[in-house]
mmCIF file of C-alpha atoms in Angstrom:
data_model
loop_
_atom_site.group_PDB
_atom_site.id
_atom_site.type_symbol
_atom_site.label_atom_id
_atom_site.label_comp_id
_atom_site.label_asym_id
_atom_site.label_seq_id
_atom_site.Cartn_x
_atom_site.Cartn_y
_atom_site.Cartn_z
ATOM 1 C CA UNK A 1 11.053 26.845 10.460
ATOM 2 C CA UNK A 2 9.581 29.690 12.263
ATOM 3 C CA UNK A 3 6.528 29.556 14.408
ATOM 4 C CA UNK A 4 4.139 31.605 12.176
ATOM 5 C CA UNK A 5 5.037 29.683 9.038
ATOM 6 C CA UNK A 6 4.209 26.789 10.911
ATOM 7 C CA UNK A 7 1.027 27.748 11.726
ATOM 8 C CA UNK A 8 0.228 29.173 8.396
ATOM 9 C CA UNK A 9 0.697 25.261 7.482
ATOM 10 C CA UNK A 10 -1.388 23.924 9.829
ATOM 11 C CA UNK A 11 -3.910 26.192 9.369
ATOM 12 C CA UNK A 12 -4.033 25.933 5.319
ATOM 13 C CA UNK A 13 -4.166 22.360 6.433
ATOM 14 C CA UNK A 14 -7.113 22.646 8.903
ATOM 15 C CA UNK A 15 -9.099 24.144 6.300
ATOM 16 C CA UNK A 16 -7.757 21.875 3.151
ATOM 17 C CA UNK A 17 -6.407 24.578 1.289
ATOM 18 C CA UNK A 18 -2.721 23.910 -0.568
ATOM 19 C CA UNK A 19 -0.138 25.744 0.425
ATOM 20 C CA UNK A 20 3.868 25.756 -0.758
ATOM 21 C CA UNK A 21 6.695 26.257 1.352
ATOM 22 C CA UNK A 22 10.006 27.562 -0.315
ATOM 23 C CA UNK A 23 13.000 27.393 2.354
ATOM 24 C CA UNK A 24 16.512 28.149 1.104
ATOM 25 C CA UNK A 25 18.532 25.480 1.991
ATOM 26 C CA UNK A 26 22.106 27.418 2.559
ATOM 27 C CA UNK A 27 20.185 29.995 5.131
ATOM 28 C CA UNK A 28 16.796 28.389 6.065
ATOM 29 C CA UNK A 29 14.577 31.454 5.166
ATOM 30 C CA UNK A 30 11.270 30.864 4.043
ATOM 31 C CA UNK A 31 7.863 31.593 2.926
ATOM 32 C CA UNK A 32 4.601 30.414 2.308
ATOM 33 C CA UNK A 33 3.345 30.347 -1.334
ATOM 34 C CA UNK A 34 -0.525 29.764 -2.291
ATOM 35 C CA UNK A 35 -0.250 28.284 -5.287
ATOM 36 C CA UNK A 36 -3.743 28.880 -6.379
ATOM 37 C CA UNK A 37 -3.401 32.829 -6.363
ATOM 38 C CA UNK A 38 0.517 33.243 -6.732
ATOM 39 C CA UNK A 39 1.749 36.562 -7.753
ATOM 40 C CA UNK A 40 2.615 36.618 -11.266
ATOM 41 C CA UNK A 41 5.914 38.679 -10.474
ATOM 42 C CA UNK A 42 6.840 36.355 -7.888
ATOM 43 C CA UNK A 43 9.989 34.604 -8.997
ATOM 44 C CA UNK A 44 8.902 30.655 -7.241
ATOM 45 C CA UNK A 45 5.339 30.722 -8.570
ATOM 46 C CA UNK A 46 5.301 29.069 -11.511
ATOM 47 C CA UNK A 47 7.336 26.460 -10.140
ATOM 48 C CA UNK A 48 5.530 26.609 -6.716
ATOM 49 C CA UNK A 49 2.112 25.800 -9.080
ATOM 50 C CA UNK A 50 3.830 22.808 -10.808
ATOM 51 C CA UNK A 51 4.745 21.342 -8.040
ATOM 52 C CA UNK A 52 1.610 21.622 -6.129
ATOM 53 C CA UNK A 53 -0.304 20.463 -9.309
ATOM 54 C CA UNK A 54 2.149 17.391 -9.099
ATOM 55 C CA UNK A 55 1.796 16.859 -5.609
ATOM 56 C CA UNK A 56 5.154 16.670 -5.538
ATOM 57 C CA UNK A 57 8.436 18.829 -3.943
ATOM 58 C CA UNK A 58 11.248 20.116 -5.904
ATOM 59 C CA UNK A 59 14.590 22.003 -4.931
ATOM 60 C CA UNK A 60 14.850 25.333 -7.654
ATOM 61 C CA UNK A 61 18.403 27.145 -8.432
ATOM 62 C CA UNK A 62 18.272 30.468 -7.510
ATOM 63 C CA UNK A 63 20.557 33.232 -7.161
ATOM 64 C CA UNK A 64 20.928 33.141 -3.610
ATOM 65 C CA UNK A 65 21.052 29.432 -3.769
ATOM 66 C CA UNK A 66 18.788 26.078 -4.037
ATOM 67 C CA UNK A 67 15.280 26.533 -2.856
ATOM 68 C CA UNK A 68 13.075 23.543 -1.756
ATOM 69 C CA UNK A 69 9.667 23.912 -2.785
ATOM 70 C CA UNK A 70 7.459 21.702 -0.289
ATOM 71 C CA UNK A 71 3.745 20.964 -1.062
ATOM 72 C CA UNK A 72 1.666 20.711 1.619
ATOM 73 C CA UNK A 73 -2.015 19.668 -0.467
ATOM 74 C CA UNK A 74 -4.911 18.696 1.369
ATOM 75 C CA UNK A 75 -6.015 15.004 1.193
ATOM 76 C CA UNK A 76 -6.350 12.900 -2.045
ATOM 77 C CA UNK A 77 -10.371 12.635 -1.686
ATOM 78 C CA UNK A 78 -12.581 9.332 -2.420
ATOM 79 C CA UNK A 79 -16.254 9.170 -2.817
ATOM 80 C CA UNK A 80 -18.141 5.901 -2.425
ATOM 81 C CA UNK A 81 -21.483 5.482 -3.934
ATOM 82 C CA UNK A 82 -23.238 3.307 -2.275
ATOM 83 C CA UNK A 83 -23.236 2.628 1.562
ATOM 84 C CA UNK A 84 -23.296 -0.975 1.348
ATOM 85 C CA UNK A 85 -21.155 -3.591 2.756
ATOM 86 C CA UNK A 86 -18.264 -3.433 0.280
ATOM 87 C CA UNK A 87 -17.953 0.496 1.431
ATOM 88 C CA UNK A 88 -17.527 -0.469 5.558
ATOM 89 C CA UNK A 89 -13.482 -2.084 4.559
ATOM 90 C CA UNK A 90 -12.936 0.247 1.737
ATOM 91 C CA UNK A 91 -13.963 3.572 3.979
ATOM 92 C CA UNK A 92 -11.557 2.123 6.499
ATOM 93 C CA UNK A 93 -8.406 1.374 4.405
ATOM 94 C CA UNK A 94 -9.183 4.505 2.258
ATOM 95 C CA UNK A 95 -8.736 6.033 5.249
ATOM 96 C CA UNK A 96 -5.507 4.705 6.358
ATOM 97 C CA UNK A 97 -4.079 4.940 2.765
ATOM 98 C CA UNK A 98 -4.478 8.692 3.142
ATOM 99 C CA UNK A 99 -7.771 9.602 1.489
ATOM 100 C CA UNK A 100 -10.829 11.955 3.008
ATOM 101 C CA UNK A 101 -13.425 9.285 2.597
ATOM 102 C CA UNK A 102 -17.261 10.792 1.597
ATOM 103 C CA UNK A 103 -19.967 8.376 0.884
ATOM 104 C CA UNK A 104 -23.429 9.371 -0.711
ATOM 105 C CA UNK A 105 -26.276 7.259 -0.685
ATOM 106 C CA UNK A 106 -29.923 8.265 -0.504
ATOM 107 C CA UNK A 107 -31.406 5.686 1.520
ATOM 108 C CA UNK A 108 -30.904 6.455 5.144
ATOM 109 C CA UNK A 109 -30.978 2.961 6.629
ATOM 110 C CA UNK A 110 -27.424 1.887 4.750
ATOM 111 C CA UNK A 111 -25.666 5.059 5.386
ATOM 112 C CA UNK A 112 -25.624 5.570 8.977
ATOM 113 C CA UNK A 113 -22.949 6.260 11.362
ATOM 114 C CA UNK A 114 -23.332 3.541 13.305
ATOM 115 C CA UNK A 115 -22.393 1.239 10.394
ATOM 116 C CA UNK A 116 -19.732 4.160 9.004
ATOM 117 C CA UNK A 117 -17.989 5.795 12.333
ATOM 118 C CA UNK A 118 -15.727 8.615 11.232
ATOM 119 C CA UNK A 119 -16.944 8.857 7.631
ATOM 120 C CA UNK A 120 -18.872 12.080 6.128
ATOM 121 C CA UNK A 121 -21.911 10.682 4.803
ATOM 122 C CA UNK A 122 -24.415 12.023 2.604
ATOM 123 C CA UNK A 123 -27.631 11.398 1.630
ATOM 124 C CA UNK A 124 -28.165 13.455 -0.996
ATOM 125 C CA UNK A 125 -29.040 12.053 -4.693
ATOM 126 C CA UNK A 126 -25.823 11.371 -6.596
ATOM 127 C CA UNK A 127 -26.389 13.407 -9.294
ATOM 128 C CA UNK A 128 -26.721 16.179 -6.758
ATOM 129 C CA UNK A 129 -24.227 14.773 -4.593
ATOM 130 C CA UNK A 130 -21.216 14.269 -6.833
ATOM 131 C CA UNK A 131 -21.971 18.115 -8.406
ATOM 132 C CA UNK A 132 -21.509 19.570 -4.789
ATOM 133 C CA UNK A 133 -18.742 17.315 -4.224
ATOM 134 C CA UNK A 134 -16.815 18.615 -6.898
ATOM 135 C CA UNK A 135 -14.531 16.220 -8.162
ATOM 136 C CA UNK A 136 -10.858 17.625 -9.100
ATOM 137 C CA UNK A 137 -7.846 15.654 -10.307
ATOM 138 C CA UNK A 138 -6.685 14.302 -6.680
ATOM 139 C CA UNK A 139 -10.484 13.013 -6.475
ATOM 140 C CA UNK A 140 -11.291 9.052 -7.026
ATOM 141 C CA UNK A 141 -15.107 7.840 -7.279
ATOM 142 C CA UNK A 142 -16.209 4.331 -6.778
ATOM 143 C CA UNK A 143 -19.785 3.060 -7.098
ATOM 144 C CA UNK A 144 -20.929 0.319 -5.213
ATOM 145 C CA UNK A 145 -25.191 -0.049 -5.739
ATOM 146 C CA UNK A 146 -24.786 -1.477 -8.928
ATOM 147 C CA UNK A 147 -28.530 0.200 -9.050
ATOM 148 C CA UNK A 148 -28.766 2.088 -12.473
ATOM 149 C CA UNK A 149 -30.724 4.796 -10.582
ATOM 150 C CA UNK A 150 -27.815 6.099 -8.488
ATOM 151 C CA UNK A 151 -24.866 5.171 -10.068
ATOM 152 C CA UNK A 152 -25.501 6.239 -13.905
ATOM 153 C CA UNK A 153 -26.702 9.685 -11.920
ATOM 154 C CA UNK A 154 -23.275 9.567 -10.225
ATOM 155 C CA UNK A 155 -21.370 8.064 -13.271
ATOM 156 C CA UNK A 156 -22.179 11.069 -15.139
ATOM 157 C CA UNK A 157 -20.968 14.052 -12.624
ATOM 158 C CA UNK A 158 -17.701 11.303 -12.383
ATOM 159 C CA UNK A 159 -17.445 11.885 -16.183
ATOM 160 C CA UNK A 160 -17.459 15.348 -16.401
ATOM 161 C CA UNK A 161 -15.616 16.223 -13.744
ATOM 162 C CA UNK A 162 -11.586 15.617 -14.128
ATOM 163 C CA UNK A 163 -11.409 12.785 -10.924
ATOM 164 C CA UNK A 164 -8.187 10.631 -11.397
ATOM 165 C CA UNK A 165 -10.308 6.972 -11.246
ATOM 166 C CA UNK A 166 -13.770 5.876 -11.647
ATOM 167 C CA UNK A 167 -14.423 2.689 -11.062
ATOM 168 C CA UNK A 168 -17.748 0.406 -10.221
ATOM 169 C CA UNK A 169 -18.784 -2.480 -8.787
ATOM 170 C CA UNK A 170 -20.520 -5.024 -10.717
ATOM 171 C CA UNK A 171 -20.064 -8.111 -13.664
ATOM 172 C CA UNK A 172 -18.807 -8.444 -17.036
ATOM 173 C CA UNK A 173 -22.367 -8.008 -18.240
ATOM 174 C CA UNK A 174 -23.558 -5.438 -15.678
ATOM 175 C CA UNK A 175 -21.003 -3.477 -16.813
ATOM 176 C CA UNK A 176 -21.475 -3.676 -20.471
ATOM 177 C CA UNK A 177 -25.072 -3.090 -19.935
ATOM 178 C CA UNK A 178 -23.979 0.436 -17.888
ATOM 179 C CA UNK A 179 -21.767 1.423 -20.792
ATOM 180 C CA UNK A 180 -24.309 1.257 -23.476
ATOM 181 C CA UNK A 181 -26.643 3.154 -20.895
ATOM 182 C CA UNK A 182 -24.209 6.005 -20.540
ATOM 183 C CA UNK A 183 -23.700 5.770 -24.276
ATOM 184 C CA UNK A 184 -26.827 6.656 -25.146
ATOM 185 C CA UNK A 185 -26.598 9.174 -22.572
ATOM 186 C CA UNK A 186 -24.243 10.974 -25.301
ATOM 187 C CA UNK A 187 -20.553 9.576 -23.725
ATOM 188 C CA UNK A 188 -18.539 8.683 -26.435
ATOM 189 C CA UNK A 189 -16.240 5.398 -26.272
ATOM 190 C CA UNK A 190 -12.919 7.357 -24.919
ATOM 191 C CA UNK A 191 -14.768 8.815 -22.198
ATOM 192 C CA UNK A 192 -16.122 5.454 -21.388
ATOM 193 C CA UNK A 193 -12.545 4.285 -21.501
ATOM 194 C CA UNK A 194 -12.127 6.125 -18.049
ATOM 195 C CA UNK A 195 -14.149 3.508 -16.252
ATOM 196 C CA UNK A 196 -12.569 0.667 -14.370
ATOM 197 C CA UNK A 197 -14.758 -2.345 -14.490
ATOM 198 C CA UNK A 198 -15.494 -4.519 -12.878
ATOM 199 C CA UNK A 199 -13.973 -2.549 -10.598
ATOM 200 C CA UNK A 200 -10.609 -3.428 -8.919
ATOM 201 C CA UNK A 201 -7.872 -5.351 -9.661
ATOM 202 C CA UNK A 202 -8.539 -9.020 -10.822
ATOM 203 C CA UNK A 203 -6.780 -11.264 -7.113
ATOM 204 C CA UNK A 204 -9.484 -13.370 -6.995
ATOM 205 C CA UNK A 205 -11.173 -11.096 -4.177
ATOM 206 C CA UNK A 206 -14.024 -12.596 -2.348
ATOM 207 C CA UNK A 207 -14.863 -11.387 0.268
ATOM 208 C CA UNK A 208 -15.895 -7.380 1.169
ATOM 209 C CA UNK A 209 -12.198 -6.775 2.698
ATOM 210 C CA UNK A 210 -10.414 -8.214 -0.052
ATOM 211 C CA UNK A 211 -12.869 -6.285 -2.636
ATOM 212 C CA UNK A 212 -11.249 -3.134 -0.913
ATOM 213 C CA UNK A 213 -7.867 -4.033 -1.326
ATOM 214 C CA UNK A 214 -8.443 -5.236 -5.190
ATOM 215 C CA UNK A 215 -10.196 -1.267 -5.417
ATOM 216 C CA UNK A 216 -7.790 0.470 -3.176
ATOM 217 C CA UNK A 217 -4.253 -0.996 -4.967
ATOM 218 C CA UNK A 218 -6.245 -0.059 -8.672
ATOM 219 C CA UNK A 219 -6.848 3.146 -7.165
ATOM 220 C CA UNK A 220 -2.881 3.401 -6.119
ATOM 221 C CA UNK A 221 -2.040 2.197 -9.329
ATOM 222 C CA UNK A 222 -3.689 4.825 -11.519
ATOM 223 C CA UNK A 223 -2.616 7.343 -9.305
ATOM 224 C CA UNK A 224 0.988 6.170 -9.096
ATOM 225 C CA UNK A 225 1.150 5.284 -12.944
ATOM 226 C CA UNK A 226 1.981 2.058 -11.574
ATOM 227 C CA UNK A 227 2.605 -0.749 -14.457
ATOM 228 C CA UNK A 228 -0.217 -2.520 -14.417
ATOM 229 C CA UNK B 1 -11.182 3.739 12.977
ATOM 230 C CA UNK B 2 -9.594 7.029 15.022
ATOM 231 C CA UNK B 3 -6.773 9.027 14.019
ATOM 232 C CA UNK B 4 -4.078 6.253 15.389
ATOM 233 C CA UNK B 5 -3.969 4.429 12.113
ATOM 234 C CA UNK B 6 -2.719 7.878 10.180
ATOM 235 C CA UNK B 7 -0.831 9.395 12.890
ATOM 236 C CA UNK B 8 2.525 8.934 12.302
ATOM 237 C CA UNK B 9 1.891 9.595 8.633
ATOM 238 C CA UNK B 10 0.007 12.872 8.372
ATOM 239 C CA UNK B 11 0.448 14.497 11.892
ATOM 240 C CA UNK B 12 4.405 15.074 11.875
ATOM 241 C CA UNK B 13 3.834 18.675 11.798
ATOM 242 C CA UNK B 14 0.825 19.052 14.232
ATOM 243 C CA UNK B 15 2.895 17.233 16.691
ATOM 244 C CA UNK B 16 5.861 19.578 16.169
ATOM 245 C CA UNK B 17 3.783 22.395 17.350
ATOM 246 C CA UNK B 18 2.205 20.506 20.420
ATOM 247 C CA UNK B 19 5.777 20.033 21.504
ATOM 248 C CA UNK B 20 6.469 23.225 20.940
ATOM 249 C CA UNK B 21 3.650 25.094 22.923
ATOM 250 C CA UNK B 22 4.876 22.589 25.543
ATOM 251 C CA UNK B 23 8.080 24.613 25.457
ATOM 252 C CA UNK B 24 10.224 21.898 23.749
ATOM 253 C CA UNK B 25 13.028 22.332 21.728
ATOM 254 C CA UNK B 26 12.325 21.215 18.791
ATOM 255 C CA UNK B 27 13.579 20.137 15.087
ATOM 256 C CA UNK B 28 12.450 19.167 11.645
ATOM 257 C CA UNK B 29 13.976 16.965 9.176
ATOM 258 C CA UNK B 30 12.456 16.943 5.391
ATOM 259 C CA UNK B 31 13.964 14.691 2.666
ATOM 260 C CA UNK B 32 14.454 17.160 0.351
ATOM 261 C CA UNK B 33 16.150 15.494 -2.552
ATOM 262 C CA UNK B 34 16.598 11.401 -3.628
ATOM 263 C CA UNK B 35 18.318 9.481 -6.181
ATOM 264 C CA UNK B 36 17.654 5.912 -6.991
ATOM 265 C CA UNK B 37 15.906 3.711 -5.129
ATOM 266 C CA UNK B 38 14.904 6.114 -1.835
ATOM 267 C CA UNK B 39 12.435 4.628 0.803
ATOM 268 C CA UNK B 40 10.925 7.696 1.368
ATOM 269 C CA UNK B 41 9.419 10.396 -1.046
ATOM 270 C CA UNK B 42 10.525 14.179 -1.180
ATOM 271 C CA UNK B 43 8.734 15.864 1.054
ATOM 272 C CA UNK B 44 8.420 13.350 3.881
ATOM 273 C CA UNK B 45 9.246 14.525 7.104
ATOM 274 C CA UNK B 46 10.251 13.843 10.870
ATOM 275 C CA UNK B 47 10.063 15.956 14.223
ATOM 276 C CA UNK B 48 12.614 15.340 16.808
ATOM 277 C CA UNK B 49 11.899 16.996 20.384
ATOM 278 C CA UNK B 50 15.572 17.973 22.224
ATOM 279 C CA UNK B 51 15.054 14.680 23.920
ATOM 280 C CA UNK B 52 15.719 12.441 20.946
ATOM 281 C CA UNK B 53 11.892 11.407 20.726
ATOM 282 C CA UNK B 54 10.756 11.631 17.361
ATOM 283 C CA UNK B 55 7.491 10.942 14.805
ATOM 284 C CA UNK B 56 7.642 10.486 11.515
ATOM 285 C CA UNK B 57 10.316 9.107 8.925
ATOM 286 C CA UNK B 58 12.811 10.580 6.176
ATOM 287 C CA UNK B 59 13.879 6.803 5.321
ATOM 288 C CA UNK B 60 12.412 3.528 6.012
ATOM 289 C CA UNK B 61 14.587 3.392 9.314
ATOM 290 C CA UNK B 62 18.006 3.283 8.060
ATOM 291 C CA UNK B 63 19.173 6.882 8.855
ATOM 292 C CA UNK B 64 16.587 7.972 11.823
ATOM 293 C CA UNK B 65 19.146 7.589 14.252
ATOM 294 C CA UNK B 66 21.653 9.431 13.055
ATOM 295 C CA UNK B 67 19.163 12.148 11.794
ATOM 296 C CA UNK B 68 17.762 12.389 15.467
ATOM 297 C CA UNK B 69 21.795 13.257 16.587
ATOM 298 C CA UNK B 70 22.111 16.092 14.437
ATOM 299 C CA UNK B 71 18.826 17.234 14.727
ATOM 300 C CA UNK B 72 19.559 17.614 18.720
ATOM 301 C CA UNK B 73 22.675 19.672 18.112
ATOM 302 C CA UNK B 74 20.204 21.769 15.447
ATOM 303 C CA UNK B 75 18.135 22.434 18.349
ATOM 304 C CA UNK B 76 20.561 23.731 20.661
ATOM 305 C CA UNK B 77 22.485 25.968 17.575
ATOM 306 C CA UNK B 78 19.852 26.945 15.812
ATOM 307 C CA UNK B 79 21.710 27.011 12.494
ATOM 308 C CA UNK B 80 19.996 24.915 9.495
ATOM 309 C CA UNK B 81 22.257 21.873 8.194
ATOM 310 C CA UNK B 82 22.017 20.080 5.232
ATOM 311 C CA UNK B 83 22.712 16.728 5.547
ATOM 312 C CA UNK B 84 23.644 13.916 2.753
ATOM 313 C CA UNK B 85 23.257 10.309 3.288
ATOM 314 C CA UNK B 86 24.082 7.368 0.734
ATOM 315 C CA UNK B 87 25.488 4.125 0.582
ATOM 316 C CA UNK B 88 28.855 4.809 -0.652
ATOM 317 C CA UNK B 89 28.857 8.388 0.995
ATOM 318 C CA UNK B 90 30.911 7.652 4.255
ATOM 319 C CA UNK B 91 29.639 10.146 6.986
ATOM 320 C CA UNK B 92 31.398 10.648 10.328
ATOM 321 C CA UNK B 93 28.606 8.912 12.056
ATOM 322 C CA UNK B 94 29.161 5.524 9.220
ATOM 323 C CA UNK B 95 24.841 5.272 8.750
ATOM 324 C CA UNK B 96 24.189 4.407 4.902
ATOM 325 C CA UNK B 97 21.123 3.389 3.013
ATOM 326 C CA UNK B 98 21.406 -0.433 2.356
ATOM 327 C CA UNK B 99 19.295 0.343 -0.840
ATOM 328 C CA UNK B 100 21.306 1.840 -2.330
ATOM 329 C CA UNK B 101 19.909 5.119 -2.843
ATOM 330 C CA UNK B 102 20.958 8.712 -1.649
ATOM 331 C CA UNK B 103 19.302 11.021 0.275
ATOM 332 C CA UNK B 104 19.478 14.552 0.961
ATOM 333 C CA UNK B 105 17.633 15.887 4.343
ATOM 334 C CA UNK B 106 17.033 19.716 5.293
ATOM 335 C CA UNK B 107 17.368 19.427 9.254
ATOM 336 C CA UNK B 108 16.034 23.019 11.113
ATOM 337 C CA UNK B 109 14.815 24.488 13.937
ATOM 338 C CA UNK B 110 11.177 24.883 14.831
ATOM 339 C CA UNK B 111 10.821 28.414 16.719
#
């Protein structure tokens, strides 16, 4: 790998943008592709696009030989409604599984960065905040307040945006009660059908750290197509 | 929670280029194809500096060692290699995946 295509990485990285490396394997050129403007005419880019759409690297016959398509995407991206307890072990292990962590919650006294070090917090309204967030399909959202007021505002940016999980916090009934409110919001039932509740995976979780791992390993799953 | 807990998974390239401005020779390894039941997706990737240290992973620790080898010859000869590792698949240096899967690794020069 040369120097300047390694620092064409790292700085795609730096700044979260995707980027594709093709490197022949017989003689070790490459180049860098950007998959979200790749030249129409350019041999790699359709395959370059599919595999950073994918997230995943391919090798690609060509005439001069098999190319390796690499995919260098930025990080799979979580928002957390809600700075309360739950969110202090899920930012954390979030973090360590790989994701950019965000949390939004308007009241100032739970999201702090004394009780979130490391975390970008904001403080905007959901509503607002999950609009400038702009959810794509490598984007999970979890709500936490179980407070109709911010996450139905946040539910329904999570709904129309394409994020690959939404789930929330909250019972049986809490959550039935949210689903006929976003009902009459005008969701219809397989839209609904997106929502994980009660969120997380049903091990008995107790306590905030274990509520993490039951969301974290649902959040793996869906993205994984695992079989559960 | 600092960047420790992620290091060795996300910073395999940034710390190819540190070693690098430090004036190290340096190598990459990147699994570039699996069959069956691989420890480690395509794509994952490890940086050996001429002295054998490394960061990263292209298997969950099976073939490391004899990836580092190579990639310390790769580093002094500059030419790419492409290197094929599986259980049944007998290489000079007798390393195998006890999972059973196969590997293939793209091992280069950085520089």
């Amino acid at each position: 790998m040369r120097r300047d295509t390694l620092a064409q990485i790292l700085a795609a990285r730096a700044e979260k943008r995707p980027v594709v490396l093709a490197t022949n394997l017989l003689s070790g050129e490459e180049r860098v592709i950007d998959p979200a403007s790749a030249d129409p005419r350019d041999p790699l880019g359709d395959a370059a696009m599919a595999a950073a759409r994918d997230d995943k690297g391919r090798i690609v016959e060509t005439g001069a030989g098999e190319v390796f398509l690499n995919v260098f995407n930025p990080p799979l991206r979580m928002l957390v409604v809600g700075a309360v307890h739950i969110a202090q072990p899920l930012a954390e292990m979030a973090a360590i599984a790989g994701f950019d962590v965000t949390i939004v919650d308007p009241r100032r006294a739970f999201a702090t960065a004394a009780r979130f070090p490391d975390v970008a917090l904001r403080h905007d309204w959901p509503d607002d905040g999950v609009a400038d967030f702009a959810p794509d399909h490598r984007t999970a959202i979890v709500t936490l307040t179980h407070d109709p007021k911010l996450d139905d505002a946040a539910l329904q940016g999570a709904l129309s945006s394409d994020c690959f999980y939404i789930g929330c916090l909250g019972s049986k009934k809490t959550h039935a009660a949210r689903l006929e409110r976003l009902h009459r919001a005008g969701f219809e039932a397989a839209a609904l059908d997106r929502i994980h509740g009660p969120v997380g995976l049903a091990i008995g979780a107790k306590s905030p750290a274990e509520i993490a791992i039951s969301i974290l390993a649902e959040i793996v799953c869906r993205l994984r197509g695992g079989a559960l | 929670m600092g960047e420790t807990a992620r290091e060795n998974h996300d910073r395999v390239l940034e710390q190819a280029a540190e070693w690098q401005r430090a004036g190290e020779g340096v190598a990459l390894a990147t699994v570039v194809e699996t069959w069956g039941s691989a420890p480690r997706p395509v794509g994952s990737q490890l940086a050996v500096r001429a002295d054998g240290a490394f960061i990263g992973s292209v298997s969950g620790g099976c073939i490391e060692g004899a990836v580092v080898v190579e990639a310390q010859d790769i580093i002094e000869s500059g030419a790419p290699r492409l290197l094929e590792f599986g259980v049944s698949n007998s290489q000079a240096w007798e390393v195998g995946l006890a999972c059973g899967g196969r590997i293939r690794v793209f091992v280069e020069r950085v520089g």
